[in-house]
XYZ file of C-alpha atoms in Angstrom:
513
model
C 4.278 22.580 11.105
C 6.523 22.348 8.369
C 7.120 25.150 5.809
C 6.153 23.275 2.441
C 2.988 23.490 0.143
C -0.275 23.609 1.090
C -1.610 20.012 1.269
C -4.361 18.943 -1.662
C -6.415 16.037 -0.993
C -9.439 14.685 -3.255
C -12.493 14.555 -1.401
C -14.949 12.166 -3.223
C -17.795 13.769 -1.591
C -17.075 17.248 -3.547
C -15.341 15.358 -6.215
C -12.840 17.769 -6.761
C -9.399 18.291 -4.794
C -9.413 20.313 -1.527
C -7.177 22.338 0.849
C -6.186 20.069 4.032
C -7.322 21.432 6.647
C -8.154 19.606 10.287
C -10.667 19.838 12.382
C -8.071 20.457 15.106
C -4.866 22.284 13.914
C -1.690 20.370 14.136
C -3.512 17.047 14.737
C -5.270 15.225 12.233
C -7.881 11.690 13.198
C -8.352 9.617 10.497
C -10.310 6.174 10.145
C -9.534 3.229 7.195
C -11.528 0.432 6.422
C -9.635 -2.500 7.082
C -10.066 -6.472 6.256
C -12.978 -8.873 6.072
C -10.439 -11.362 7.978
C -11.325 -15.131 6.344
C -8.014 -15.810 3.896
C -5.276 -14.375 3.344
C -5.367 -10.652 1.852
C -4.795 -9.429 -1.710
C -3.274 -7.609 -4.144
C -6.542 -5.320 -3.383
C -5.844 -4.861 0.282
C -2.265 -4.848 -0.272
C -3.300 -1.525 -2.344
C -5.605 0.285 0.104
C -3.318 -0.013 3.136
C 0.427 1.326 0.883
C -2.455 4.236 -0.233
C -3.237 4.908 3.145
C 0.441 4.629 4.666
C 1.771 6.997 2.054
C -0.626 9.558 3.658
C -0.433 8.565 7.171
C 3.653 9.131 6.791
C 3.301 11.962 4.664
C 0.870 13.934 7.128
C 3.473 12.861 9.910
C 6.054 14.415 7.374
C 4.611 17.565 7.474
C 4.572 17.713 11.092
C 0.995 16.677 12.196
C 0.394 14.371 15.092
C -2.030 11.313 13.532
C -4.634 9.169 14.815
C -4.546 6.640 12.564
C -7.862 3.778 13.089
C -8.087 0.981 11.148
C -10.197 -1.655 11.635
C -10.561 -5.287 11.281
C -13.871 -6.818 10.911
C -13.888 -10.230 12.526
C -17.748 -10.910 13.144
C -19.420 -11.389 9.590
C -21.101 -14.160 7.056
C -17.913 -15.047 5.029
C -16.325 -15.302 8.457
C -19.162 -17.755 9.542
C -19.413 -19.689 6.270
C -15.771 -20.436 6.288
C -15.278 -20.927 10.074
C -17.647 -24.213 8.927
C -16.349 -24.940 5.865
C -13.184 -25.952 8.024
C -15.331 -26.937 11.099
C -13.295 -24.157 13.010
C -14.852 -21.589 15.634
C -15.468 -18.269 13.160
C -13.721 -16.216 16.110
C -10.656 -18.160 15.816
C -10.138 -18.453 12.530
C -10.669 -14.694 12.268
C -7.917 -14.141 14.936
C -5.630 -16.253 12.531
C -6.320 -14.088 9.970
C -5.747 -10.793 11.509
C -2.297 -11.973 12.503
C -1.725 -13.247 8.911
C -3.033 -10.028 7.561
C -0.574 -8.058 10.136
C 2.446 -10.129 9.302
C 2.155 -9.180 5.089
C 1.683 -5.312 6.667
C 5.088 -6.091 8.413
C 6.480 -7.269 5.025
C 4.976 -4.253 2.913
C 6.728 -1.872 5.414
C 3.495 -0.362 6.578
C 3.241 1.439 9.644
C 1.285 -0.017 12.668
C -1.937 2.076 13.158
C -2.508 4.371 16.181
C -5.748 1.169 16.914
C -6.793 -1.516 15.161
C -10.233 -2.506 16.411
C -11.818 -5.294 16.378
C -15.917 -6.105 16.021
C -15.959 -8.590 18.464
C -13.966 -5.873 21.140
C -16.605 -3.426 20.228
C -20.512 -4.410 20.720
C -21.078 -2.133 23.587
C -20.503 0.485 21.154
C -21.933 -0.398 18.430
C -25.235 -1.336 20.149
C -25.006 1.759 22.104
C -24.683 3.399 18.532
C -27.829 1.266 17.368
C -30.216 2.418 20.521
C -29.094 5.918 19.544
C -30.633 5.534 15.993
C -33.944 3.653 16.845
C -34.218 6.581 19.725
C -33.959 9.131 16.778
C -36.596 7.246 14.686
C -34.450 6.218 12.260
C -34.741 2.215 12.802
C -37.314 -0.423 13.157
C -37.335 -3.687 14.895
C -38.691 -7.039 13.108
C -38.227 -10.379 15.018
C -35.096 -9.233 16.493
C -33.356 -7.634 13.460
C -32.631 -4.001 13.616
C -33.193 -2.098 10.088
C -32.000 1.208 9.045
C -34.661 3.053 7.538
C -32.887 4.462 4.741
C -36.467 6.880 4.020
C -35.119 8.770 7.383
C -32.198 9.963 5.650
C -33.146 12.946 3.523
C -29.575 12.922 1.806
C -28.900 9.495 1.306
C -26.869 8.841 -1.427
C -25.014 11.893 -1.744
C -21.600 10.591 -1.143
C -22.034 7.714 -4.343
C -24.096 9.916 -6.330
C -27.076 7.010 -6.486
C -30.999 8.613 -6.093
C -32.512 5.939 -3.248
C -35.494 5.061 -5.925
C -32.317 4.180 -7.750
C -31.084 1.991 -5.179
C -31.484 -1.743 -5.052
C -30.406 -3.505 -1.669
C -26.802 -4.053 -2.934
C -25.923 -5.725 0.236
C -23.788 -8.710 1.042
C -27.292 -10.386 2.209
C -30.361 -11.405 0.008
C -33.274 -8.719 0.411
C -35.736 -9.413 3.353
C -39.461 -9.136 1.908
C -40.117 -7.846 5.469
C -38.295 -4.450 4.903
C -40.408 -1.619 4.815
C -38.079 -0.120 1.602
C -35.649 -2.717 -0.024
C -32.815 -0.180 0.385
C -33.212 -0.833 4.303
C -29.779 -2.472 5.506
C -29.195 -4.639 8.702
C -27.879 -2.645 11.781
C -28.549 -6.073 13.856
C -29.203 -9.413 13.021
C -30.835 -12.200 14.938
C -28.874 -15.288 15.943
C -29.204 -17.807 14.120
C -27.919 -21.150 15.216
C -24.196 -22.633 15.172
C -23.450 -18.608 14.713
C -21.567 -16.297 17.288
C -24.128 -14.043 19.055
C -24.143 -11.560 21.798
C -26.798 -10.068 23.957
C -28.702 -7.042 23.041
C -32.117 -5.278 23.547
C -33.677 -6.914 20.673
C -32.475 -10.429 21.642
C -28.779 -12.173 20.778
C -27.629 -11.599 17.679
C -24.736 -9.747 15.764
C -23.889 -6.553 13.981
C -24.661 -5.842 10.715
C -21.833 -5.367 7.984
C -21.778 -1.148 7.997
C -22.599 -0.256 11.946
C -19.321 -1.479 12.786
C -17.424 1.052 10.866
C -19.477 4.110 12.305
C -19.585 2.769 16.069
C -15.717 2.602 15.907
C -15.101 5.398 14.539
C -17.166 7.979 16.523
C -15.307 5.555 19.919
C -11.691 6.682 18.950
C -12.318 9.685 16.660
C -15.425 11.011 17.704
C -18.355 11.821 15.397
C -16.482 14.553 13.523
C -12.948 14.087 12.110
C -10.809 14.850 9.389
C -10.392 11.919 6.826
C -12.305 8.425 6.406
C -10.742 5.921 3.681
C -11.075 2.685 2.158
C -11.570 1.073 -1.558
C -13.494 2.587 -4.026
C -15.705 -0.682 -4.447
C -16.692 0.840 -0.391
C -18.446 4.164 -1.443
C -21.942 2.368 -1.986
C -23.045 0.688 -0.061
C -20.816 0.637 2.688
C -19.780 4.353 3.316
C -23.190 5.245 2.401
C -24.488 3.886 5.035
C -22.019 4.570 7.436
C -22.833 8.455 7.032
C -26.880 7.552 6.982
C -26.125 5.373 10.463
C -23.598 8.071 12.045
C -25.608 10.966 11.404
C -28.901 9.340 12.699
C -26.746 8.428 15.814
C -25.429 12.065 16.158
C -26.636 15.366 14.105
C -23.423 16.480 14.336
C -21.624 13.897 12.838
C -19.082 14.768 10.029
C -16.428 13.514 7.957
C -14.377 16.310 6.315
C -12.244 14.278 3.438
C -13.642 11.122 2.255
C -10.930 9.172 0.215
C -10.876 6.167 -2.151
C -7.955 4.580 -3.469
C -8.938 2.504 -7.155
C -8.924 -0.922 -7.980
C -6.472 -3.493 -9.020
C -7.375 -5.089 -12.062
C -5.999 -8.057 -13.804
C -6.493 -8.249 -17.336
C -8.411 -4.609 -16.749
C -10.789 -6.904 -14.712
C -11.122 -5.936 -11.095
C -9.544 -8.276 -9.098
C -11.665 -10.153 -6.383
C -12.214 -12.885 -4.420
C -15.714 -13.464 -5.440
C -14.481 -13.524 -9.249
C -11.607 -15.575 -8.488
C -8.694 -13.994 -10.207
C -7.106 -12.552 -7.484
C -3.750 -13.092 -6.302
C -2.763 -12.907 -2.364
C 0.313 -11.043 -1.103
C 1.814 -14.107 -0.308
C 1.842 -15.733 -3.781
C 3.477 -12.362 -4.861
C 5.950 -11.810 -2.187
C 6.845 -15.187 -2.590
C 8.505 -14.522 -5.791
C 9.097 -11.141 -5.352
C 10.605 -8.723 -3.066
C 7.717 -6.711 -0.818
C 9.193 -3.078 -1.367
C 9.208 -4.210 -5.253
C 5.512 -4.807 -4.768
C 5.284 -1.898 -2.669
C 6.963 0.274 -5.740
C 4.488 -1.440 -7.962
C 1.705 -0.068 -6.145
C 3.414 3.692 -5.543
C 3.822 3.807 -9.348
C -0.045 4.128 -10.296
C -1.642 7.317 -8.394
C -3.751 6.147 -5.807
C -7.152 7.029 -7.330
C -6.510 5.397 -10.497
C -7.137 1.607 -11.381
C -3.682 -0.030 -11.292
C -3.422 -3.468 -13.790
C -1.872 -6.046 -12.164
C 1.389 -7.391 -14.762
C 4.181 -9.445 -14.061
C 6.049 -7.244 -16.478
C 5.513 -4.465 -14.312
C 6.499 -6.177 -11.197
C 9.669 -7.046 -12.927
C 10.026 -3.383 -13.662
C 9.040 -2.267 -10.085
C 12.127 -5.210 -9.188
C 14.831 -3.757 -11.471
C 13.979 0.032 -9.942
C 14.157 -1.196 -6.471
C 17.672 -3.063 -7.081
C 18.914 0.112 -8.722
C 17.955 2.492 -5.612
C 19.747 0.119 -2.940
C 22.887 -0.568 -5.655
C 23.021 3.150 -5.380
C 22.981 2.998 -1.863
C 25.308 1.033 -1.360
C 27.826 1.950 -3.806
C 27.403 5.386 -2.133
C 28.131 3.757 1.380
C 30.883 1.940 0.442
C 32.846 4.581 -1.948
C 31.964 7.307 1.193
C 32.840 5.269 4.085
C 36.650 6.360 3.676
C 35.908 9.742 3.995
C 33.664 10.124 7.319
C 36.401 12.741 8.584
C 34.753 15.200 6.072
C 32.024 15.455 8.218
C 31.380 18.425 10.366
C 33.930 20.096 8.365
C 33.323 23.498 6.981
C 33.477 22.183 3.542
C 31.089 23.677 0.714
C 28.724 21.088 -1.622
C 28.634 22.047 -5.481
C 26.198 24.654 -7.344
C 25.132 21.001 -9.258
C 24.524 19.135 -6.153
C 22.518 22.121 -4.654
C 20.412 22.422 -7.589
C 19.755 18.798 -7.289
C 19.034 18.826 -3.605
C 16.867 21.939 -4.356
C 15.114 20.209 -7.394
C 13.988 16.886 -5.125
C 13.004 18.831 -2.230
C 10.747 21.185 -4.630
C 9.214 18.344 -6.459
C 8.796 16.270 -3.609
C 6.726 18.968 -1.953
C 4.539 19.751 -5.279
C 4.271 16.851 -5.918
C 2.735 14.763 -2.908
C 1.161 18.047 -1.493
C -0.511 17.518 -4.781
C -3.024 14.757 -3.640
C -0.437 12.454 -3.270
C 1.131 11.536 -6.420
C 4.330 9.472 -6.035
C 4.349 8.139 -9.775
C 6.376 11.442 -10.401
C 8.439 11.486 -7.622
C 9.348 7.760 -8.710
C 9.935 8.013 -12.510
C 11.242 11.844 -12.289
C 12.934 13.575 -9.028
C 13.859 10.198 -7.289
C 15.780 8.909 -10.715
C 17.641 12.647 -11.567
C 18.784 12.136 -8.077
C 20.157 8.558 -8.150
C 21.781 9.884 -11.338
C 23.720 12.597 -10.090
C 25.088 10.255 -7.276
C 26.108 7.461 -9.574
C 27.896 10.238 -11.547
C 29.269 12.051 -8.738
C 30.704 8.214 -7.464
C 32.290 7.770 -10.844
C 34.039 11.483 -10.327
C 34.991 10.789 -7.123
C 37.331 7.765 -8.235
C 39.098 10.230 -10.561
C 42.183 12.077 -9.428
C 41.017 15.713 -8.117
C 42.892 18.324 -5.961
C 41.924 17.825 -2.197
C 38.794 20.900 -2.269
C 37.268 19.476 -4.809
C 37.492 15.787 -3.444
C 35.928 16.783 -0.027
C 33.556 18.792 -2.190
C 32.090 16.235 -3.808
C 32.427 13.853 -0.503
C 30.208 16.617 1.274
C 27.470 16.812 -2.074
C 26.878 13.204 -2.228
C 26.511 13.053 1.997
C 23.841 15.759 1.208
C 21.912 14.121 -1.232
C 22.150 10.729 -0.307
C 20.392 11.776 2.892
C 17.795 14.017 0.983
C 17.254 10.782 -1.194
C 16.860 8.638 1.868
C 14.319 10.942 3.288
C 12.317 11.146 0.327
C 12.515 6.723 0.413
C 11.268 6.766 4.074
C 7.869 9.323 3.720
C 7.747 6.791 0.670
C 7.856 3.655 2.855
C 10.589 2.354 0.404
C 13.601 2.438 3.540
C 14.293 -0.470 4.929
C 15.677 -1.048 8.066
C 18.117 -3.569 6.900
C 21.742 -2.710 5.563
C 21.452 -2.238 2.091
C 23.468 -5.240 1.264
C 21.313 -7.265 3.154
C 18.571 -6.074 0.982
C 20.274 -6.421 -2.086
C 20.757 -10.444 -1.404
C 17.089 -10.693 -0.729
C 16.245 -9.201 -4.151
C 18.990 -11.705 -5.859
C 17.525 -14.517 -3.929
C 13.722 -13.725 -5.276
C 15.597 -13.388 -9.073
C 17.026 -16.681 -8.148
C 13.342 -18.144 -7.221
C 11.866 -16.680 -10.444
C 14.699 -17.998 -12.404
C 14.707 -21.468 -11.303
C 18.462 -21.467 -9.608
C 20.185 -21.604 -7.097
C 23.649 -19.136 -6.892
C 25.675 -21.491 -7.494
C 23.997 -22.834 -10.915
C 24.678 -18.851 -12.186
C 28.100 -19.098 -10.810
C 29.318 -22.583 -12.696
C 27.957 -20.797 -15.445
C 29.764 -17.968 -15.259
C 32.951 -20.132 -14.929
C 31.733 -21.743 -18.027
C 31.354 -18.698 -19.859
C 34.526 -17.772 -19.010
C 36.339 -20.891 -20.281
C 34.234 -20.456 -23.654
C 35.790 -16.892 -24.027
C 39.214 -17.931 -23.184
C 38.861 -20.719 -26.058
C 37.375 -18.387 -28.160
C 34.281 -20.049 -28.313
C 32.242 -16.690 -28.042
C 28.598 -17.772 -29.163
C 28.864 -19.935 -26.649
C 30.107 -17.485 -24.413
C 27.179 -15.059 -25.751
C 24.494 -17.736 -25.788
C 25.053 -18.202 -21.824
C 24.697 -14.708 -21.350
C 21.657 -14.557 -23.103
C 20.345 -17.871 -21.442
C 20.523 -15.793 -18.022
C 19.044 -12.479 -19.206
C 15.952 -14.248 -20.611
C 15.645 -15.715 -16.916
C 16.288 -12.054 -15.434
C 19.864 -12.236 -14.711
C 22.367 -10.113 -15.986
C 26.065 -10.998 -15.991
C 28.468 -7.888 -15.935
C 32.202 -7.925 -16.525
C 34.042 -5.512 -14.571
C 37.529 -5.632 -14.820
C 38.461 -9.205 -15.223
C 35.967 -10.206 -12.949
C 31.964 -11.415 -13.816
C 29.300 -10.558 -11.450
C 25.329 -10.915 -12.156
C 22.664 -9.334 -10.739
C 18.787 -9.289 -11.145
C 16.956 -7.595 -14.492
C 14.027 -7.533 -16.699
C 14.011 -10.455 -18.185
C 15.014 -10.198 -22.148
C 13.016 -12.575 -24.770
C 15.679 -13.673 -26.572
C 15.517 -13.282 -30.506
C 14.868 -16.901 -32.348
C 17.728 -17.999 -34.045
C 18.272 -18.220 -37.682
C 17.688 -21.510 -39.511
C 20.425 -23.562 -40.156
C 21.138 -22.983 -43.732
C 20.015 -26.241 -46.155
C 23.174 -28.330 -47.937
């Protein structure tokens, strides 16, 4: 294991933050609820699985071998009622949405999961799972539905907090009269017709919504493990029910860490398909970069409601551009000097302290339930600082020690930086300048343009100058930074690159005659 701080995680069972510890040292198992697959995902899923990478890389960071489930559920009623909407079988339009789901992982640089089950993979389980529970007493049979008897489970609702007289069915079906308590959920349901159905004890049918999760879970985990995840909108009912079902099933069943990652809002409304104000990863990727959207997400703690803004994906954007600028620059200003390496060659007190400073907070920081909006706005930026400064240095005149000095501290950090970027999920795998281009090319997109468009202007701008027509010169500057680009003269030379866009100030009226 890895010498660093001892790992802090929020368990939303205790409701306070707890000491990491597995159930098996040096390995940790850990399930995620994954996609309802019948469109394309959102902003919403896009959050839950960055939350969930973060910690999957992290606790592979500190040295732990994962076993990272996360599921798809591909047998359900939104499935079904949009499988006829388009007249397509609900199994195959599920399939195309996994792999659509899958490709915007790709995109948001999230690892692949140890498994990714499927419900239609699994019914052996999950009605093995089902016969354990009506075995225990703890489920009735009516007309070939399996119910839950929620009555059986002395402490239900002690992961949500809810009292079961409290409780109204809250389920993604409308309450059966023939339920013995309304708070009774579906482990089974009968077929039905024109709807996929298997063969069970009770007669063909399907799985309820929650016995998926549990059947799973205890099949690659086993009934006790270490950390179960998902969306906070999944405490009640779904994780409820999942501990009512699993512990029926087995008495030993435990999860140690239950964790929730918050909700996106938009317009401080939580975003949704059912409320219709949700936007897919694809409409957002489209126009902007994924690691931009994946720094979006990084720059709210996990537990907390994030807003949704373009202004803040412009922001997320401009940070992103910076990092791989820096990057670069430090590639191509270092690439001269590769001889230094493996030479006995000292780095500065400054550069130490620096390395020292981003290690340290890196460590506090995310061994502190995870919280990368710090490492982000604080550690990551005095860092890309110091090498932008030590770059500028470095193109200075300096005696030979103190040039292979500096050549040695910027090696240092720049990998120290790149390391913190990768546990991040922020490194991509492309050169740097190929990244660069892709972020131009979204600015482009959002701007309306094409390259060339910025670059006749940027002749034009320099014509203006040269015939002294400078608020016309200015006034195409301004043009581009209110679209997000920024023209920068260096040297007698004009290059533009991507920014916030600036809202230009009105003009003046012309003065009456």
């Amino acid at each position: 294991m890895a010498e660093t701080t001892e790992l802090r995680v929020y368990n939303t069972m205790t409701q306070q933050k707890e000491i990491f510890k597995p159930v098996v040292d040096g390995k940790v198992s850990m399930y995620v609820c994954g996609v309802t697959a019948y469109d394309l995902s959102h902003l919403g899923h896009a959050r839950a699985a960055v939350c969930f990478d973060v910690l999957y890389r992290y606790l592979q960071h500190l040295g732990y071998e994962v076993t990272y489930v996360r599921n798809f559920t591909d047998v359900d009623d939104k499935i079904i009622r949009r499988a006829n909407e388009l007249g397509e079988n609900p199994l195959t339009l599920s399939s195309r949405f996994c792999q659509e789901y899958l490709d915007d992982m790709t995109d948001l640089q999230c690892l692949t999961p140890t498994q990714q089950p499927r419900v239609s993979d699994h019914m052996d389980q999950i009605k093995d799972m089902i016969t354990q529970i009506i075995n225990n007493d703890c489920a009735y049979i009516i007309d070939g539905d399996v119910y839950f008897a929620v009555d059986k489970s002395p402490n239900y609702g002690r992961l949500s907090g809810r009292k079961l007289e409290d409780n109204r069915a809250g389920e993604r079906v409308a309450v059966d009269s023939r339920k013995r308590n309304p708070a009774d959920f579906a482990l089974w349901k009968a077929a039905k017709p024109d709807e996929p159905s298997w063969d069970s004890p009770w007669g063909p049918g399907r799985p309820g919504w929650h016995i998926e999760c549990s059947a799973m879970s205890a099949h690659y985990l086993t009934f006790k493990f270490d950390i179960h995840g998902g969306g906070i909108d999944l405490i009640f009912p779904h994780h409820e029910n999942e501990i009512a079902q699993s512990c029926a099933a087995c008495q030993e069943s435990n999860v140690s860490y239950w964790m929730h990652n918050g909700h996106v809002t938009n317009n401080n409304e939580k975003m949704s398909k059912s409320l219709g104000n949700f936007f897919t990863i694809r409409q957002i990727t489209d126009l902007y970069h994924p690691l931009a959207l994946r720094y979006f997400l990084l720059g709210t703690h996990y537990r907390s409601p994030v807003n949704y803004s373009i202004a803040q994906l412009e922001i997320a954007s401009e940070a992103v551009f910076y990092i791989y600028q820096t990057l670069r620059d430090c590639e191509d200003t270092l690439s001269p000097f590769q001889e230094v390496n493996g030479q006995n060659v000292c780095i500065t007190p400054a550069a130490k302290d620096c390395i020292s400073k981003l290690q340290t907070d890196f460590q506090t920081k995310m061994s502190d339930d995870l919280s990368t909006p710090h490492i982000l706005n604080a550690s990551l930026q005095e860092a890309l600082r110091f090498i932008n400064s030590g770059l500028n240095m470095l193109k200075k005149k300096q005696q030979k020690q103190q040039q292979l000095s500096a050549v040695q501290s910027l090696t240092e950090l720049e990998k120290e930086v790149k390391g913190v970027l990768s546990v991040l999920g922020l490194l991509s795998t492309l050169a740097y300048s190929e990244v660069l281009q892709q972020l131009k090319g979204k600015a482009l997109r959002r701007a309306g343009m094409i390259e060339d468009d910025v670059l006749h202007l940027i002749e034009e701008r320099a014509l203006a100058r040269k015939n002294k027509n400078f608020s016309r010169g200015d006034q195409i500057r301004a043009d581009l930074a209110s679209k997000g680009i920024a023209l920068m003269d260096v040297g007698k030379e004009t290059i533009w690159r991507p920014c916030v866009p600036v809202e230009q100030e009105p003009q003046a009226p012309a003065a009456s005659t």
